[in-house]
Amino acid sequence: QQQVKQSPQSLIVQKGGISIINCAYENTAFDYFPWYQQFPGKGPALLIAIRPDVSEKKEGRFTISFNKSAKQFSLHIMDSQPGDSATYFCAARVPGSARQLTFGSGTQLTVLP
Amino acid sequence: EPEVTQTPSHQVTQMGQEVILRCVPISNHLYFYWYRQILGQKVEFLVSFYNNEISEKSEIFDDQFSVERPDGSNFTLKIRSTKLEDSAMYFCASMLLSGANVLTFGAGSRLTVL
């Protein structure tokens, strides 16, 4: 129940295209859903996050869509750029849990020039 | 921008040796974490630390692991007798307040056990 399932494992997109990464969860107690971006040799960095009382959040080219009834959320990267090439992790948090975040398995995004 | 600093960036050790990974969290943060990432796999929680004690630990964090905040700035992860399967990237993270949501990660320490 603590798992967050992420797909696809890898994604190749042309420059200017839309990248879509999906995550699904079972635990309805999760109350916070961040996306982290990780470049090779670096730690994960918070990209964008959403709470389950909101269906969509947009920050620049990055949008989270959240479907509470389906227990799914997704990251959309509009106008994808080669600089967006990185590994993306979705995550979820159980309120009051000291372990803070449960991560998905990651998606390696490659944006071709 | 404040950052979490980790040392060493890469350590190679022989199986059975003790390893200490060091972290300097963001100065006013109160919650500290260690996560690890085996190559190509997801980031996994190891342990959380608050008010000079462990708040929670995962099944991975067995008796071979320990954490310490020896002074006001450092936060360390010790592996007493390393095993081959301990080879991974170890990330330190810190957070200002519980529920503040923003977990800031360091760049990681890569541990290679031979």
mmCIF file of C-alpha atoms in Angstrom:
data_model
loop_
_atom_site.group_PDB
_atom_site.id
_atom_site.type_symbol
_atom_site.label_atom_id
_atom_site.label_comp_id
_atom_site.label_asym_id
_atom_site.label_seq_id
_atom_site.Cartn_x
_atom_site.Cartn_y
_atom_site.Cartn_z
ATOM 1 C CA GLN A 1 0.000 0.000 0.000
ATOM 2 C CA GLN A 2 2.992 2.274 0.441
ATOM 3 C CA GLN A 3 4.005 1.817 -3.181
ATOM 4 C CA VAL A 4 3.824 4.330 -5.953
ATOM 5 C CA LYS A 5 3.903 2.789 -9.418
ATOM 6 C CA GLN A 6 5.476 4.852 -12.157
ATOM 7 C CA SER A 7 5.493 4.440 -15.935
ATOM 8 C CA PRO A 8 7.044 4.422 -18.432
ATOM 9 C CA GLN A 9 10.517 3.385 -17.365
ATOM 10 C CA SER A 10 12.015 5.389 -20.209
ATOM 11 C CA LEU A 11 10.693 7.947 -22.641
ATOM 12 C CA ILE A 12 12.128 9.498 -25.766
ATOM 13 C CA VAL A 13 10.546 12.681 -27.080
ATOM 14 C CA GLN A 14 11.422 15.067 -29.866
ATOM 15 C CA LYS A 15 12.250 18.647 -28.988
ATOM 16 C CA GLY A 16 9.045 20.637 -28.745
ATOM 17 C CA GLY A 17 6.936 17.589 -27.989
ATOM 18 C CA ILE A 18 4.924 16.749 -24.892
ATOM 19 C CA SER A 19 6.383 14.357 -22.323
ATOM 20 C CA ILE A 20 3.888 12.517 -20.136
ATOM 21 C CA ILE A 21 4.834 10.423 -17.110
ATOM 22 C CA ASN A 22 2.233 8.586 -15.067
ATOM 23 C CA CYS A 23 2.015 7.426 -11.483
ATOM 24 C CA ALA A 24 -0.555 5.421 -9.575
ATOM 25 C CA TYR A 25 -1.006 4.786 -5.884
ATOM 26 C CA GLU A 26 -3.165 2.737 -3.539
ATOM 27 C CA ASN A 27 -2.884 4.478 -0.195
ATOM 28 C CA THR A 28 -5.643 7.087 0.031
ATOM 29 C CA ALA A 29 -3.919 8.591 3.074
ATOM 30 C CA PHE A 30 -1.226 10.123 0.862
ATOM 31 C CA ASP A 31 -1.665 13.875 1.110
ATOM 32 C CA TYR A 32 1.142 15.349 -0.966
ATOM 33 C CA PHE A 33 2.472 14.352 -4.363
ATOM 34 C CA PRO A 34 5.753 15.890 -5.509
ATOM 35 C CA TRP A 35 7.726 15.294 -8.657
ATOM 36 C CA TYR A 36 11.500 15.282 -8.469
ATOM 37 C CA GLN A 37 13.957 15.820 -11.295
ATOM 38 C CA GLN A 38 17.366 14.192 -11.117
ATOM 39 C CA PHE A 39 20.311 14.861 -13.399
ATOM 40 C CA PRO A 40 23.192 12.356 -13.564
ATOM 41 C CA GLY A 41 25.468 12.654 -10.547
ATOM 42 C CA LYS A 42 23.061 14.945 -8.715
ATOM 43 C CA GLY A 43 20.485 14.529 -6.002
ATOM 44 C CA PRO A 44 16.766 14.685 -6.720
ATOM 45 C CA ALA A 45 15.447 18.241 -6.873
ATOM 46 C CA LEU A 46 11.830 19.206 -6.272
ATOM 47 C CA LEU A 47 10.205 20.174 -9.555
ATOM 48 C CA ILE A 48 6.523 20.633 -8.819
ATOM 49 C CA ALA A 49 4.034 19.264 -6.305
ATOM 50 C CA ILE A 50 0.296 18.951 -5.790
ATOM 51 C CA ARG A 51 -2.168 18.207 -3.006
ATOM 52 C CA PRO A 52 -5.112 15.858 -3.606
ATOM 53 C CA ASP A 53 -7.721 18.613 -3.276
ATOM 54 C CA VAL A 54 -6.518 20.135 -6.553
ATOM 55 C CA SER A 55 -6.952 18.517 -9.965
ATOM 56 C CA GLU A 56 -4.227 20.390 -11.793
ATOM 57 C CA LYS A 57 -1.207 22.524 -11.070
ATOM 58 C CA LYS A 58 0.868 24.319 -13.649
ATOM 59 C CA GLU A 59 4.277 25.905 -13.306
ATOM 60 C CA GLY A 60 5.722 27.118 -16.559
ATOM 61 C CA ARG A 61 6.019 24.175 -18.944
ATOM 62 C CA PHE A 62 5.350 21.635 -16.181
ATOM 63 C CA THR A 63 1.842 20.524 -15.239
ATOM 64 C CA ILE A 64 0.626 17.938 -12.749
ATOM 65 C CA SER A 65 -2.763 16.399 -13.446
ATOM 66 C CA PHE A 66 -4.334 14.651 -10.475
ATOM 67 C CA ASN A 67 -7.230 12.197 -10.594
ATOM 68 C CA LYS A 68 -8.238 11.412 -7.037
ATOM 69 C CA SER A 69 -10.943 8.883 -7.904
ATOM 70 C CA ALA A 70 -8.573 6.908 -10.117
ATOM 71 C CA LYS A 71 -5.684 7.358 -7.667
ATOM 72 C CA GLN A 72 -3.447 8.524 -10.458
ATOM 73 C CA PHE A 73 -1.366 11.574 -11.170
ATOM 74 C CA SER A 74 0.798 12.554 -14.067
ATOM 75 C CA LEU A 75 3.491 15.003 -15.068
ATOM 76 C CA HIS A 76 3.198 16.771 -18.404
ATOM 77 C CA ILE A 77 6.173 18.625 -19.844
ATOM 78 C CA MET A 78 5.085 20.905 -22.642
ATOM 79 C CA ASP A 79 7.481 22.033 -25.362
ATOM 80 C CA SER A 80 10.082 19.540 -24.117
ATOM 81 C CA GLN A 81 13.686 20.679 -24.426
ATOM 82 C CA PRO A 82 16.974 18.735 -24.513
ATOM 83 C CA GLY A 83 17.788 20.334 -21.148
ATOM 84 C CA ASP A 84 14.789 18.496 -19.698
ATOM 85 C CA SER A 85 16.590 15.194 -20.272
ATOM 86 C CA ALA A 86 16.815 13.702 -16.794
ATOM 87 C CA THR A 87 15.256 11.073 -14.580
ATOM 88 C CA TYR A 88 11.907 12.021 -13.113
ATOM 89 C CA PHE A 89 10.526 10.518 -9.923
ATOM 90 C CA CYS A 90 7.015 10.839 -8.618
ATOM 91 C CA ALA A 91 6.586 10.537 -4.889
ATOM 92 C CA ALA A 92 3.906 10.539 -2.243
ATOM 93 C CA ARG A 93 3.737 11.307 1.443
ATOM 94 C CA VAL A 94 1.727 9.795 4.261
ATOM 95 C CA PRO A 95 0.783 12.579 6.693
ATOM 96 C CA GLY A 96 2.543 12.315 9.982
ATOM 97 C CA SER A 97 5.056 9.848 8.611
ATOM 98 C CA ALA A 98 8.638 10.588 9.461
ATOM 99 C CA ARG A 99 9.802 8.742 6.367
ATOM 100 C CA GLN A 100 8.416 11.644 4.468
ATOM 101 C CA LEU A 101 8.357 10.334 0.900
ATOM 102 C CA THR A 102 7.777 7.119 -0.994
ATOM 103 C CA PHE A 103 9.280 7.317 -4.469
ATOM 104 C CA GLY A 104 8.222 5.794 -7.743
ATOM 105 C CA SER A 105 10.737 3.803 -9.756
ATOM 106 C CA GLY A 106 11.706 6.711 -12.005
ATOM 107 C CA THR A 107 11.398 7.596 -15.688
ATOM 108 C CA GLN A 108 14.447 8.358 -17.768
ATOM 109 C CA LEU A 109 13.439 11.096 -20.194
ATOM 110 C CA THR A 110 15.499 11.824 -23.282
ATOM 111 C CA VAL A 111 14.562 14.818 -25.399
ATOM 112 C CA LEU A 112 16.121 14.664 -28.831
ATOM 113 C CA PRO A 113 17.332 17.921 -30.394
ATOM 114 C CA GLU B 1 20.508 29.220 -2.337
ATOM 115 C CA PRO B 2 21.120 27.046 0.742
ATOM 116 C CA GLU B 3 22.158 23.509 -0.040
ATOM 117 C CA VAL B 4 22.807 20.177 1.602
ATOM 118 C CA THR B 5 26.481 19.232 1.338
ATOM 119 C CA GLN B 6 27.685 15.635 1.295
ATOM 120 C CA THR B 7 31.160 14.152 1.549
ATOM 121 C CA PRO B 8 32.815 12.176 0.134
ATOM 122 C CA SER B 9 31.356 12.298 -3.357
ATOM 123 C CA HIS B 10 32.670 8.802 -4.022
ATOM 124 C CA GLN B 11 34.145 6.193 -1.711
ATOM 125 C CA VAL B 12 35.512 2.811 -2.616
ATOM 126 C CA THR B 13 35.916 0.307 0.194
ATOM 127 C CA GLN B 14 36.577 -3.353 0.763
ATOM 128 C CA MET B 15 33.794 -5.605 1.991
ATOM 129 C CA GLY B 16 33.721 -5.713 5.776
ATOM 130 C CA GLN B 17 35.187 -2.259 6.253
ATOM 131 C CA GLU B 18 33.470 0.554 8.125
ATOM 132 C CA VAL B 19 32.327 3.583 6.182
ATOM 133 C CA ILE B 20 31.163 6.978 7.403
ATOM 134 C CA LEU B 21 29.247 9.246 5.065
ATOM 135 C CA ARG B 22 28.952 12.864 6.083
ATOM 136 C CA CYS B 23 26.301 15.469 5.490
ATOM 137 C CA VAL B 24 25.916 19.114 6.366
ATOM 138 C CA PRO B 25 22.190 19.886 6.229
ATOM 139 C CA ILE B 26 20.796 23.341 5.645
ATOM 140 C CA SER B 27 21.587 25.288 8.787
ATOM 141 C CA ASN B 28 18.106 26.035 10.142
ATOM 142 C CA HIS B 29 16.565 22.704 9.161
ATOM 143 C CA LEU B 30 15.361 20.408 11.904
ATOM 144 C CA TYR B 31 14.584 17.118 10.173
ATOM 145 C CA PHE B 32 17.239 14.978 8.567
ATOM 146 C CA TYR B 33 17.060 11.937 6.354
ATOM 147 C CA TRP B 34 19.156 9.358 4.617
ATOM 148 C CA TYR B 35 17.920 7.753 1.430
ATOM 149 C CA ARG B 36 19.768 5.435 -0.889
ATOM 150 C CA GLN B 37 19.562 4.652 -4.583
ATOM 151 C CA ILE B 38 21.004 1.492 -6.006
ATOM 152 C CA LEU B 39 22.186 2.121 -9.557
ATOM 153 C CA GLY B 40 19.233 2.389 -11.923
ATOM 154 C CA GLN B 41 16.658 1.861 -9.210
ATOM 155 C CA LYS B 42 14.362 4.082 -7.199
ATOM 156 C CA VAL B 43 15.237 6.206 -4.229
ATOM 157 C CA GLU B 44 14.595 4.306 -0.989
ATOM 158 C CA PHE B 45 14.112 5.678 2.502
ATOM 159 C CA LEU B 46 16.632 4.581 5.123
ATOM 160 C CA VAL B 47 16.140 6.680 8.228
ATOM 161 C CA SER B 48 14.780 9.949 9.569
ATOM 162 C CA PHE B 49 16.228 11.899 12.472
ATOM 163 C CA TYR B 50 14.783 14.650 14.603
ATOM 164 C CA ASN B 51 15.682 16.145 17.958
ATOM 165 C CA ASN B 52 18.804 14.003 18.201
ATOM 166 C CA GLU B 53 17.075 10.708 17.771
ATOM 167 C CA ILE B 54 15.829 8.399 15.071
ATOM 168 C CA SER B 55 12.197 9.080 14.191
ATOM 169 C CA GLU B 56 11.684 6.215 11.828
ATOM 170 C CA LYS B 57 13.772 3.656 9.985
ATOM 171 C CA SER B 58 13.149 1.256 7.150
ATOM 172 C CA GLU B 59 13.751 -2.467 6.929
ATOM 173 C CA ILE B 60 17.006 -1.711 5.114
ATOM 174 C CA PHE B 61 18.377 0.141 8.123
ATOM 175 C CA ASP B 62 19.570 -2.849 10.113
ATOM 176 C CA ASP B 63 22.103 -3.102 12.952
ATOM 177 C CA GLN B 64 24.961 -2.423 10.560
ATOM 178 C CA PHE B 65 23.725 1.127 10.081
ATOM 179 C CA SER B 66 23.798 4.019 12.517
ATOM 180 C CA VAL B 67 23.295 7.755 12.332
ATOM 181 C CA GLU B 68 24.657 10.523 14.452
ATOM 182 C CA ARG B 69 24.571 14.273 14.723
ATOM 183 C CA PRO B 70 27.886 14.768 16.507
ATOM 184 C CA ASP B 71 27.716 18.550 16.532
ATOM 185 C CA GLY B 72 25.395 21.316 15.459
ATOM 186 C CA SER B 73 26.134 21.003 11.781
ATOM 187 C CA ASN B 74 27.077 17.463 10.721
ATOM 188 C CA PHE B 75 24.827 14.457 10.222
ATOM 189 C CA THR B 76 26.562 11.152 9.590
ATOM 190 C CA LEU B 77 25.627 7.704 8.346
ATOM 191 C CA LYS B 78 27.892 4.869 9.472
ATOM 192 C CA ILE B 79 27.922 1.418 7.949
ATOM 193 C CA ARG B 80 29.803 -0.845 10.337
ATOM 194 C CA SER B 81 30.737 -3.760 8.110
ATOM 195 C CA THR B 82 29.985 -3.087 4.481
ATOM 196 C CA LYS B 83 28.528 -5.698 2.170
ATOM 197 C CA LEU B 84 28.597 -5.815 -1.616
ATOM 198 C CA GLU B 85 24.896 -4.969 -1.704
ATOM 199 C CA ASP B 86 25.550 -1.726 0.167
ATOM 200 C CA SER B 87 26.984 -0.319 -3.059
ATOM 201 C CA ALA B 88 24.670 2.568 -3.894
ATOM 202 C CA MET B 89 24.305 6.315 -3.978
ATOM 203 C CA TYR B 90 23.450 7.613 -0.540
ATOM 204 C CA PHE B 91 21.512 10.846 -0.325
ATOM 205 C CA CYS B 92 21.179 13.054 2.701
ATOM 206 C CA ALA B 93 18.147 15.329 2.875
ATOM 207 C CA SER B 94 16.859 17.920 5.279
ATOM 208 C CA MET B 95 13.629 19.730 5.928
ATOM 209 C CA LEU B 96 12.816 22.827 7.921
ATOM 210 C CA LEU B 97 9.622 21.765 9.623
ATOM 211 C CA SER B 98 7.458 18.700 9.741
ATOM 212 C CA GLY B 99 4.805 19.103 7.094
ATOM 213 C CA ALA B 100 6.761 21.864 5.372
ATOM 214 C CA ASN B 101 6.913 19.508 2.423
ATOM 215 C CA VAL B 102 10.089 20.683 0.807
ATOM 216 C CA LEU B 103 12.739 18.025 1.234
ATOM 217 C CA THR B 104 16.119 19.260 0.016
ATOM 218 C CA PHE B 105 18.537 16.596 -1.123
ATOM 219 C CA GLY B 106 22.297 16.677 -1.278
ATOM 220 C CA ALA B 107 24.217 15.609 -4.383
ATOM 221 C CA GLY B 108 24.878 12.199 -2.877
ATOM 222 C CA SER B 109 27.810 10.004 -1.890
ATOM 223 C CA ARG B 110 28.523 7.082 -4.152
ATOM 224 C CA LEU B 111 29.662 4.036 -2.208
ATOM 225 C CA THR B 112 31.339 1.190 -4.026
ATOM 226 C CA VAL B 113 32.001 -1.959 -2.024
ATOM 227 C CA LEU B 114 34.499 -4.375 -3.562
#
